Coordinates of C-alpha atoms and ligand atoms in Angstrom, one line a residue:
Chain A
X195 CA -35.4 6.9 -25.3
X196 CA -34.1 6.4 -21.7
X197 CA -32.6 9.9 -20.6
X198 CA -29.8 10.4 -18.4
X199 CA -30.1 10.8 -14.4
X200 CA -27.8 12.3 -12.0
X201 CA -27.6 11.2 -8.8
X202 CA -25.5 12.0 -5.7
X203 CA -24.7 10.3 -1.7
X204 CA -25.4 13.5 0.2
X205 CA -24.9 12.5 3.8
X206 CA -27.9 13.7 7.0
X207 CA -25.5 16.6 7.8
X208 CA -26.6 20.0 8.2
X209 CA -26.3 21.5 4.9
X210 CA -24.9 18.6 2.6
X211 CA -28.2 18.8 0.4
X212 CA -28.2 22.5 0.4
X213 CA -24.4 22.3 -0.7
X214 CA -25.4 20.0 -3.9
X215 CA -27.8 22.8 -5.0
X216 CA -26.2 25.9 -4.4
X217 CA -23.1 24.3 -6.6
X218 CA -25.0 23.0 -9.2
X219 CA -27.2 26.9 -9.5
X220 CA -23.8 28.3 -9.4
X221 CA -22.8 26.6 -12.3
X222 CA -26.2 27.1 -14.4
X223 CA -27.3 23.8 -14.7
X224 CA -31.4 23.5 -14.0
X225 CA -33.3 20.8 -12.1
X226 CA -36.1 19.6 -14.1
X227 CA -37.2 16.9 -11.2
X228 CA -35.8 15.9 -7.9
X229 CA -36.4 13.4 -5.7
X230 CA -34.7 11.8 -2.3
X231 CA -34.2 8.4 -1.2
X232 CA -33.8 8.8 2.9
X233 CA -32.1 6.1 5.5
X234 CA -31.2 7.8 9.1
X235 CA -28.1 8.3 7.6
X236 CA -27.8 9.3 4.4
X237 CA -30.3 10.2 1.2
X238 CA -29.5 9.4 -2.4
X239 CA -30.7 12.6 -4.4
X240 CA -31.9 11.9 -8.0
X241 CA -31.9 14.4 -10.3
X242 CA -32.9 15.3 -14.0
X243 CA -31.0 18.0 -15.1
X244 CA -30.5 19.8 -18.2
X245 CA -26.6 19.1 -17.9
X246 CA -26.1 16.1 -16.4
X247 CA -22.5 15.8 -17.8
X248 CA -21.2 19.3 -16.6
X249 CA -23.1 18.4 -13.3
X250 CA -21.1 15.6 -12.7
X251 CA -18.1 17.3 -13.0
X252 CA -19.2 20.1 -10.6
X253 CA -20.3 17.7 -7.7
X254 CA -17.1 15.4 -8.3
X255 CA -15.2 18.2 -7.8
X256 CA -16.2 19.4 -4.5
X257 CA -15.5 15.5 -3.5
X258 CA -19.2 14.1 -3.7
X259 CA -19.8 10.7 -4.7
X260 CA -22.1 10.6 -7.7
X261 CA -22.9 8.4 -10.7
X262 CA -25.3 9.0 -13.6
X263 CA -27.4 6.4 -15.3
X264 CA -30.4 5.9 -17.4
X265 CA -34.1 6.3 -16.2
X266 CA -37.1 5.7 -18.3
X267 CA -39.4 9.0 -18.7
X268 CA -43.0 8.3 -19.4
X269 CA -45.5 10.9 -20.4
X270 CA -48.4 10.2 -18.8
X271 CA -52.0 12.5 -18.9
X272 CA -52.0 14.7 -15.9
X273 CA -55.5 12.6 -14.4
X274 CA -56.5 10.0 -12.4
X275 CA -55.4 6.2 -12.7
X276 CA -52.9 7.4 -15.6
X277 CA -49.8 6.4 -13.5
X278 CA -51.9 2.9 -11.8
X279 CA -52.4 2.1 -15.4
X280 CA -48.6 2.4 -16.7
X281 CA -47.0 0.7 -13.3
X282 CA -49.7 -2.6 -13.8
X283 CA -48.7 -2.5 -17.6
X284 CA -45.1 -3.3 -16.6
X285 CA -46.3 -5.3 -13.8
X286 CA -48.3 -7.5 -16.2
X287 CA -45.5 -7.9 -17.7
X288 CA -43.0 -8.9 -15.1
X289 CA -40.9 -5.6 -15.1
X290 CA -39.3 -4.5 -11.5
X291 CA -39.9 -0.5 -11.2
X292 CA -37.2 -0.3 -8.6
X293 CA -38.3 3.6 -7.7
X294 CA -40.3 5.8 -9.3
X295 CA -41.1 10.3 -9.1
X296 CA -43.3 12.1 -11.1
X297 CA -43.3 15.8 -12.0
X298 CA -45.3 17.9 -13.5
X299 CA -44.9 19.6 -16.8
X300 CA -44.8 22.7 -17.8
X301 CA -47.9 24.7 -17.9
X302 CA -49.8 21.4 -19.8
X303 CA -52.1 19.2 -19.1
X304 CA -49.7 16.4 -19.0
X305 CA -46.8 14.5 -16.1
X306 CA -43.5 13.0 -16.7
X307 CA -42.8 9.8 -14.6
X308 CA -39.2 8.9 -14.2
X309 CA -38.7 5.5 -13.8
X310 CA -35.7 3.4 -12.9
X311 CA -35.8 -0.2 -14.2
X312 CA -33.3 -2.9 -14.9
X313 CA -34.0 -3.1 -18.7
X314 CA -34.9 0.8 -20.2
X315 CA -35.7 -0.7 -24.0
X316 CA -37.5 -3.4 -22.5
X317 CA -39.9 -1.3 -20.2
X318 CA -40.1 1.0 -23.2
X319 CA -41.6 -1.5 -25.3
X320 CA -44.2 -3.4 -23.8
X321 CA -45.1 0.6 -22.9
X322 CA -45.5 1.8 -26.1
X323 CA -47.2 -1.3 -27.1
X324 CA -50.4 -0.1 -25.1
X325 CA -50.1 3.0 -25.9
X326 CA -48.8 4.7 -23.4
X327 CA -45.9 7.8 -24.4
X328 CA -42.5 8.0 -23.6
X329 CA -41.4 11.6 -23.2
X330 CA -38.3 12.9 -25.3
X331 CA -35.3 14.7 -24.1
X332 CA -36.7 18.1 -26.0
X333 CA -40.4 17.6 -23.9
X334 CA -38.3 16.7 -20.6
X335 CA -36.2 20.1 -20.7
X336 CA -38.2 22.4 -22.7
Chain B
X153 CA 20.3 -12.3 -3.6
X154 CA 20.1 -10.4 -0.5
X155 CA 22.2 -8.2 0.5
X156 CA 22.9 -6.8 4.1
X157 CA 24.5 -3.5 5.3
X158 CA 26.1 -5.5 8.1
X159 CA 25.9 -9.3 7.6
X160 CA 28.1 -9.9 10.7
X161 CA 25.8 -9.0 12.9
X162 CA 22.8 -9.8 10.7
X163 CA 23.9 -13.8 9.3
X164 CA 25.9 -14.2 12.8
X165 CA 24.7 -18.1 14.5
X166 CA 22.7 -18.1 16.7
X167 CA 25.2 -19.5 19.2
X168 CA 27.7 -16.4 18.3
X169 CA 24.8 -14.2 19.0
X170 CA 23.5 -15.7 22.2
X171 CA 27.7 -15.6 23.7
X172 CA 27.5 -11.9 22.6
X173 CA 24.1 -11.0 23.8
X174 CA 24.7 -13.0 27.4
X175 CA 28.1 -10.7 27.2
X176 CA 26.2 -7.4 26.7
X177 CA 23.5 -7.6 29.1
X178 CA 25.6 -8.9 31.9
X179 CA 27.5 -5.9 31.5
X180 CA 24.3 -3.5 31.0
X181 CA 23.2 -4.3 34.0
X182 CA 25.6 -3.6 35.6
X183 CA 25.3 -0.1 34.1
X184 CA 21.6 0.2 34.9
X185 CA 22.1 -0.5 38.2
X186 CA 24.7 1.6 39.1
X187 CA 23.8 4.8 38.0
X188 CA 19.8 4.9 37.0
X189 CA 18.5 5.4 40.8
X190 CA 15.0 4.6 39.9
X191 CA 16.1 1.0 38.1
X192 CA 18.4 0.0 41.0
X193 CA 15.3 -0.1 44.0
X194 CA 12.7 -1.7 41.5
X195 CA 16.1 -4.8 41.4
X196 CA 16.5 -4.3 45.3
X197 CA 12.4 -4.3 45.6
X198 CA 13.0 -7.9 43.8
X199 CA 16.0 -8.9 45.6
X200 CA 17.9 -9.0 42.2
X201 CA 21.7 -8.5 42.4
X202 CA 23.5 -7.7 39.0
X203 CA 25.6 -10.3 39.8
X204 CA 22.8 -12.9 39.2
X205 CA 22.6 -12.1 35.8
X206 CA 24.8 -13.9 33.8
X207 CA 22.8 -13.9 30.8
X208 CA 19.7 -14.1 28.7
X209 CA 18.5 -17.4 30.8
X210 CA 18.5 -14.2 33.6
X211 CA 16.9 -12.2 32.1
X212 CA 13.4 -12.8 33.5
X213 CA 14.7 -12.3 37.1
X214 CA 15.0 -8.5 36.0
X215 CA 11.8 -6.5 36.7
X216 CA 9.7 -4.8 34.1
X217 CA 10.1 -0.7 33.0
X218 CA 6.3 0.3 32.0
X219 CA 5.2 3.8 30.1
X220 CA 4.1 4.7 33.3
X221 CA 7.7 4.3 35.3
X222 CA 9.2 6.7 32.2
X223 CA 6.4 9.6 33.2
X224 CA 6.7 8.8 37.3
X225 CA 11.2 9.4 36.4
X226 CA 10.7 12.3 33.7
X227 CA 12.7 13.8 32.8
X228 CA 16.1 12.2 33.5
X229 CA 15.0 9.7 35.7
X230 CA 15.9 6.7 33.9
X231 CA 19.6 8.9 32.1
X232 CA 22.1 6.4 32.9
X233 CA 25.3 9.0 32.0
X234 CA 26.5 12.5 32.5
X235 CA 24.0 15.0 30.9
X236 CA 27.2 15.8 29.0
X237 CA 28.0 12.6 28.0
X238 CA 24.4 13.1 25.9
X239 CA 23.9 14.5 22.4
X240 CA 19.9 14.3 21.8
X241 CA 16.5 14.4 22.9
X242 CA 13.5 12.2 21.2
X243 CA 10.5 12.5 22.3
X244 CA 6.9 10.3 22.0
X245 CA 4.3 12.4 20.3
X246 CA 3.0 12.9 23.9
X247 CA -0.4 11.3 22.4
X248 CA -1.4 9.3 25.5
X249 CA -0.6 10.8 28.7
X250 CA 2.9 13.0 29.6
X251 CA 5.5 12.9 26.8
X252 CA 8.3 10.6 27.2
X253 CA 11.8 12.0 26.3
X254 CA 14.9 10.0 25.9
X255 CA 18.2 10.7 25.4
X256 CA 21.1 9.8 23.3
X257 CA 24.9 9.6 23.6
X258 CA 26.7 9.9 20.2
X259 CA 27.5 6.0 20.0
X260 CA 23.8 5.7 20.4
X261 CA 22.7 7.6 18.1
X262 CA 24.9 5.6 16.0
X263 CA 23.9 2.5 16.5
X264 CA 20.8 3.5 15.8
X265 CA 21.5 4.7 12.7
X266 CA 22.9 1.3 11.3
X267 CA 19.9 -0.6 12.8
X268 CA 18.3 2.3 10.0
X269 CA 20.8 1.3 8.0
X270 CA 20.1 -2.3 7.5
X271 CA 16.3 -1.8 7.2
X272 CA 17.4 0.5 3.8
X273 CA 19.9 -2.4 2.2
X274 CA 16.6 -4.9 3.2
X275 CA 14.7 -3.3 1.2
X276 CA 16.3 -2.7 -1.8
X277 CA 18.8 0.2 -0.9
X278 CA 22.2 1.7 -1.9
X279 CA 24.0 4.7 -2.9
X280 CA 22.4 4.6 -5.6
X281 CA 19.2 4.8 -4.5
X282 CA 17.2 8.5 -3.1
X283 CA 15.7 7.8 -0.2
X284 CA 12.8 9.9 0.1
X285 CA 12.5 10.3 3.8
X286 CA 8.7 12.0 5.0
X287 CA 8.3 10.8 8.7
X288 CA 8.1 14.0 10.7
X289 CA 11.6 15.7 11.2
X290 CA 12.2 17.0 15.4
X291 CA 11.1 15.2 18.4
X292 CA 9.6 12.3 16.3
X293 CA 12.3 9.6 15.7
X294 CA 10.8 9.1 12.4
X295 CA 12.7 11.5 10.5
X296 CA 15.8 11.9 12.3
X297 CA 16.3 7.8 12.3
X298 CA 16.1 6.9 8.3
X299 CA 18.0 9.7 7.5
X300 CA 20.7 8.7 9.9
X301 CA 20.5 5.5 8.1
X302 CA 20.2 6.5 4.1
X303 CA 23.3 8.3 5.3
X304 CA 25.1 5.8 5.9
X305 CA 24.2 3.6 3.2
X306 CA 25.2 6.4 1.2
X307 CA 21.7 7.2 -0.3
X308 CA 20.8 10.5 -1.5
X309 CA 18.8 11.5 1.1
X310 CA 15.8 13.7 0.6
X311 CA 14.3 15.1 4.6
X312 CA 11.1 16.1 3.4
X313 CA 9.7 16.1 6.8
X314 CA 5.9 15.7 6.6
X315 CA 3.1 17.8 5.0
X316 CA 3.2 19.8 2.0
X317 CA 2.1 16.9 -0.2
X318 CA 2.4 18.4 -3.1
X319 CA 5.9 19.7 -2.8
X320 CA 6.7 15.9 -1.4
X321 CA 5.6 15.5 -5.0
X322 CA 7.2 17.4 -6.7
X323 CA 10.4 16.2 -5.3
X324 CA 9.3 12.7 -6.2
X325 CA 9.1 13.7 -9.7
X326 CA 12.0 15.6 -10.3
X327 CA 14.0 14.2 -8.3
X328 CA 13.3 10.6 -8.6
X329 CA 12.8 9.1 -5.5
X330 CA 13.1 5.5 -5.2
X331 CA 12.8 4.8 -1.6
X332 CA 10.2 6.5 0.3
X333 CA 9.6 6.2 3.6
X334 CA 6.9 7.8 5.5
X335 CA 3.8 6.0 8.0
X336 CA 1.4 3.8 5.8
X337 CA -1.2 6.1 5.8
X338 CA 0.5 8.8 4.3
X339 CA 1.8 6.8 1.8
X340 CA -2.2 5.9 0.7
X341 CA -2.6 9.0 0.8
X342 CA 0.6 10.3 -1.4
X343 CA -0.3 7.1 -3.9
X344 CA -4.0 8.6 -4.0
X345 CA -3.1 12.5 -4.7
X346 CA -0.4 11.1 -7.5
X347 CA -3.2 9.5 -8.8
X348 CA -5.8 12.1 -8.6
X349 CA -2.7 14.6 -10.2
X350 CA -2.5 12.0 -12.9
X351 CA 1.6 11.7 -12.1
X352 CA 1.8 8.4 -11.5
X353 CA 3.6 7.7 -14.3
X354 CA 6.7 10.3 -13.5
X355 CA 7.2 8.5 -10.6
X356 CA 10.5 6.7 -9.8
X357 CA 9.3 5.0 -6.4
X358 CA 10.3 1.1 -6.1
X359 CA 10.5 0.4 -2.5
X360 CA 8.6 1.8 0.2
X361 CA 9.7 1.4 4.5
X362 CA 6.8 2.3 6.3
X363 CA 6.3 2.6 9.8
X364 CA 4.9 4.1 13.0
X365 CA 1.2 3.2 13.3
X366 CA -0.5 -0.3 12.8
X367 CA -1.2 -1.5 9.1
X368 CA -2.3 -3.9 7.3
X369 CA -1.6 -6.3 5.0
X370 CA -4.4 -5.7 2.8
X371 CA -3.1 -1.9 3.1
X372 CA 0.6 -3.4 2.0
X373 CA -0.9 -4.6 -1.7
X374 CA -3.4 -1.6 -1.6
X375 CA 0.1 0.9 -1.5
X376 CA 1.9 -1.7 -3.6
X377 CA -0.5 -2.0 -5.8
X378 CA -1.2 2.1 -6.3
X379 CA 2.2 3.2 -6.5
X380 CA 4.0 0.1 -7.9
X381 CA 6.6 -0.6 -5.0
X382 CA 7.3 -3.4 -2.8
X383 CA 5.9 -2.0 0.3
X384 CA 8.2 -2.9 3.7
X385 CA 7.3 -2.8 7.1
X386 CA 9.6 -1.3 9.8
X387 CA 8.9 -0.8 13.5
X388 CA 10.7 1.0 16.7
X389 CA 10.1 2.9 19.6
X390 CA 11.7 5.8 20.9
X391 CA 12.0 4.4 24.4
X392 CA 14.2 1.7 22.6
X393 CA 15.8 3.9 20.2
X394 CA 13.6 4.8 17.1
X395 CA 12.4 2.7 13.9
X396 CA 14.7 0.1 13.2
X397 CA 14.7 -1.7 16.4
X398 CA 13.1 -4.5 13.8
X399 CA 12.6 -4.5 9.9
X400 CA 11.7 -6.6 7.0
X401 CA 13.7 -7.9 4.0
X402 CA 12.5 -9.2 0.7
X403 CA 10.6 -11.8 2.3
X404 CA 7.8 -9.6 3.5
X405 CA 6.9 -12.3 6.4
X406 CA 7.5 -10.1 9.8
X407 CA 11.0 -8.1 11.0
X408 CA 13.8 -9.2 11.3
X409 CA 15.2 -7.8 15.4
X410 CA 18.3 -6.3 15.7
X411 CA 19.1 -8.9 18.6
X412 CA 22.5 -7.6 18.7
X413 CA 21.0 -4.8 20.1
X414 CA 17.9 -5.4 21.7
X415 CA 16.5 -8.3 23.0
X416 CA 13.0 -9.6 22.9
X417 CA 10.6 -11.3 25.0
X418 CA 6.8 -12.5 24.8
X419 CA 5.2 -12.4 27.9
X420 CA 2.0 -12.8 29.4
X421 CA 0.4 -9.5 29.5
X422 CA -1.3 -10.5 32.8
X423 CA 0.7 -12.4 34.7
X424 CA 4.2 -11.3 33.6
X425 CA 5.5 -14.8 32.6
X426 CA 7.4 -15.9 30.1
X427 CA 6.3 -17.3 26.9
X428 CA 7.9 -19.8 24.3
X429 CA 8.2 -18.7 21.0
X430 CA 5.1 -18.7 18.2
X431 CA 3.4 -17.7 21.4
X432 CA 1.3 -13.7 21.3
X433 CA 1.5 -12.1 23.9
X434 CA 3.4 -8.5 24.5
X435 CA 6.5 -7.4 23.1
X436 CA 9.1 -6.9 25.6
X437 CA 12.7 -5.1 25.0
X438 CA 15.7 -4.9 26.3
X439 CA 18.8 -2.9 25.7
X440 CA 21.7 -4.3 25.7
X441 CA 24.6 -1.5 23.8
X442 CA 22.8 2.2 24.1
X443 CA 24.2 4.1 27.7
X444 CA 22.5 7.1 27.6
X445 CA 18.7 5.9 28.4
X446 CA 19.0 1.8 28.2
X447 CA 15.9 0.4 29.3
X448 CA 15.3 -3.4 30.3
X449 CA 12.7 -4.8 30.2
X450 CA 10.6 -2.2 28.5
X451 CA 7.1 -3.6 28.5
X452 CA 5.9 -1.8 24.6
X453 CA 2.1 -3.3 25.3
X454 CA 2.4 -4.1 20.9
X455 CA 0.7 -7.8 21.1
X456 CA 2.7 -9.7 18.7
X457 CA 4.2 -13.3 18.1
X458 CA 8.0 -14.1 17.5
X459 CA 9.6 -16.5 14.8
X460 CA 13.3 -18.3 15.1
X461 CA 12.3 -19.9 11.2
X462 CA 14.8 -19.9 9.4
X463 CA 14.5 -16.8 6.8
X464 CA 15.2 -17.0 2.9
X465 CA 17.2 -13.7 3.2
X466 CA 19.8 -15.8 4.6
X467 CA 19.6 -13.4 7.9
X468 CA 19.4 -15.2 11.5
X469 CA 17.7 -12.7 13.3
X470 CA 14.8 -13.7 14.5
X471 CA 11.5 -12.2 13.8
X472 CA 8.8 -10.4 14.7
X473 CA 5.5 -10.5 13.3
X474 CA 4.0 -7.0 12.7
X475 CA 1.8 -6.3 16.1
X476 CA -1.4 -7.1 15.8
X477 CA -2.1 -3.5 17.4
X478 CA -0.7 -1.4 20.3
X479 CA -3.0 -2.2 23.9
X480 CA -2.9 1.3 23.7
X481 CA -5.4 0.7 20.5
X482 CA -7.1 -2.0 21.6
X483 CA -10.7 -1.7 22.6
X484 CA -12.6 -3.5 24.6
X485 CA -15.8 -3.5 23.2
X486 CA -18.4 -5.7 25.1
X487 CA -15.3 -7.8 26.7
X488 CA -14.4 -8.1 23.4
X489 CA -11.1 -7.0 22.3
X490 CA -10.6 -5.6 18.9
X491 CA -7.6 -4.0 17.2
X492 CA -8.9 -1.5 14.7
X493 CA -6.3 -3.0 12.3
X494 CA -9.2 -6.3 12.6
X495 CA -11.9 -4.2 11.5
X496 CA -10.2 -2.6 8.7
X497 CA -9.2 -6.0 7.1
X498 CA -13.0 -6.5 6.9
X499 CA -13.5 -3.5 5.6
X500 CA -10.5 -3.3 2.8
X501 CA -12.5 -7.6 2.4
X502 CA -15.5 -5.7 1.7
X503 CA -14.2 -3.2 -1.4
X504 CA -13.9 -0.3 0.8
X505 CA -10.5 2.1 1.2
X506 CA -8.6 2.2 4.5
X507 CA -10.7 4.9 5.0
X508 CA -12.4 4.9 8.1
X509 CA -13.2 5.7 11.9
X510 CA -14.3 4.1 14.8
X511 CA -17.1 5.4 17.0
X512 CA -17.1 4.0 20.8
X513 CA -19.6 5.2 23.2
X514 CA -21.8 3.9 26.0
X515 CA -25.9 3.4 26.1
X516 CA -27.6 2.0 28.5
X517 CA -24.1 0.3 30.3
X518 CA -23.5 -1.5 27.3
X519 CA -21.2 -0.6 24.4
X520 CA -22.2 0.7 21.1
X521 CA -19.4 -0.2 18.1
X522 CA -19.9 2.9 15.4
X523 CA -17.7 2.2 11.7
X524 CA -17.8 5.4 10.3
X525 CA -16.6 4.1 6.5
X526 CA -16.0 6.0 3.3
X527 CA -18.2 5.1 -0.1
X528 CA -15.7 4.8 -2.9
X529 CA -17.5 6.9 -6.6
X530 CA -17.4 3.1 -7.3
X531 CA -19.4 1.5 -5.1
X532 CA -22.1 4.6 -5.1
X533 CA -25.4 3.5 -6.4
X534 CA -28.6 5.6 -7.2
X535 CA -30.8 2.7 -5.4
X536 CA -30.7 2.8 -1.7
X537 CA -30.9 -1.4 -1.3
X538 CA -28.0 -1.7 -2.9
X539 CA -26.0 0.6 -1.0
X540 CA -27.4 -0.8 2.3
X541 CA -26.5 -4.5 1.0
X542 CA -22.5 -2.8 1.4
X543 CA -23.6 -1.7 4.8
X544 CA -25.3 -5.2 5.7
X545 CA -21.9 -7.4 4.3
X546 CA -19.6 -5.1 6.2
X547 CA -21.9 -6.0 9.6
X548 CA -22.4 -9.8 8.6
X549 CA -18.5 -9.9 8.8
X550 CA -17.6 -7.9 11.8
X551 CA -20.0 -10.2 13.9
X552 CA -18.8 -13.5 12.5
X553 CA -15.3 -13.0 11.9
X554 CA -14.8 -10.5 15.0
X555 CA -17.7 -11.4 17.1
X556 CA -18.9 -7.9 17.5
X557 CA -22.2 -6.2 16.8
X558 CA -21.4 -2.7 14.9
X559 CA -23.4 -0.2 13.0
X560 CA -22.1 0.6 9.9
X561 CA -22.0 4.4 8.4
X562 CA -21.2 5.0 5.4
X563 CA -20.5 8.7 4.6
X564 CA -19.0 10.9 1.8
X565 CA -15.4 10.0 0.1
X566 CA -12.4 12.0 1.8
X567 CA -15.1 13.6 4.5
X568 CA -12.6 11.4 7.0
X569 CA -9.9 13.6 8.1
X570 CA -7.0 12.8 6.5
X571 CA -3.6 13.3 9.2
X572 CA -0.3 13.8 7.0
X573 CA 1.1 11.8 10.7
X574 CA -0.3 9.1 12.7
X575 CA -4.4 8.4 11.4
X576 CA -6.7 9.2 14.9
X577 CA -8.8 5.9 13.9
X578 CA -10.9 6.0 17.4
X579 CA -12.8 8.0 18.8
X580 CA -13.9 6.3 21.8
X581 CA -16.4 8.7 24.2
X582 CA -17.3 6.2 26.7
X583 CA -14.7 8.1 28.9
X584 CA -16.5 7.7 32.9
X585 CA -20.0 6.8 31.5
X586 CA -21.6 3.3 33.6
Ligands
ZN889 ZN1 14.6 -12.2 5.8

């Protein structure tokens, strides 16, 4: 099942990223994963948090451009070649991955890979068909 | 059916208007020559005597007055009546150099108020309206001008002045303001705030009279749609009187000049040659009825076009197009003349709002232009590729429509300072750089 990802427009200005992270921290929102796509002038911060709707409100109130969209959390063995295999499966099925980032699960030999694809359901079906597990919300937020 | 504040003057035949102008102009030149040494010297320098000016056809013989002349003559050099006859001073904001002070007799104030009353009636105003004046009061002419006009029309006048947006909106909802007068950028800001506060349904505005800064047709449509009103343009300058030198009617295709008081000309800004109606050039005004501070052939630095095409509203007053920008605002970037309003049009066509800032600089002997524009929350995407496409679209359009290469920078929503008076849109860092 796809899960919510929060993305935030962050200008490349001193203190902007800190402002976002502190605001989330003060609201007691737990950050599970984070990635930043950078350009010369701004970055797009993407985070997986436990309370995405609350986080959206906190940041919108501060004047940030924020958006929630669905991403696919794939669960892979924390072992060499596992991620490559996953991407190969998608590539063979003609599914274009816009971006991805990974994080390791707490105290387990598994890693989660967050995939941004146009069609989450289609990608999920393909991956499951090849025995690749999709992480549940519970696993992610554990 | 159109209504008028002074039907006689607003719908007068061209012949009658011309006869009126001829008579007043000849008198005004005699008055100025006799009482303003500064202008007498300019006329003498050109070898022109008051007796040479019989009417509008002779206007071209007179010397121009520029803003520099006003600075030179500051403060009393252009005063044409004894100080004891004057009752009011208004002043320009002085953003570019020394400020200009203009003097008024009571009659000068009265005619200015009547000009503003014409604008309010043309925007649909009557004694049943509540006119909400959010222009600044004080030395700035915006507030006092519309205030005076509104009194003449008999509307209930709310002298709000600028600033304190929440109070503005509270009065607007509690007292049911119907006509809003302010700068277009403040109107856009008010509209935004009203929507944020969820008060759109409590607003009874039907029209707005917006001026004192350059704005585009796109911005007009945006404000009209956000507030559910008709937005009318008004033009004026302190040097000539204040707002109401010209005003828009329901046709919204240019502003009727109050020609019984102010004669407009369009000149080639470089040679000073008078251009025929329909040609683009610098707007020049001659004040023919004001007594205390009567400027002859004052160069406004506004670039615009005059049109005498018949107007459906029935007014016979010549129309001036919305100025393309003051030549003070005009940026010359690598030799290309660019007005901020043109860039604004491109931004709005690309789906942005009119919240932007232009930063001009010089790097390696060459001008650079950066357009900083606020990203709207709706436009934001988690995919950098899509954001870059937005930027590229603006860059391409600026290149193809204006012929200029610019860097476009997306900035956070609401991060560009909103001013409650005039918008500061241009930051020019070139000063003195090679
Ligand atoms: Zn008209």
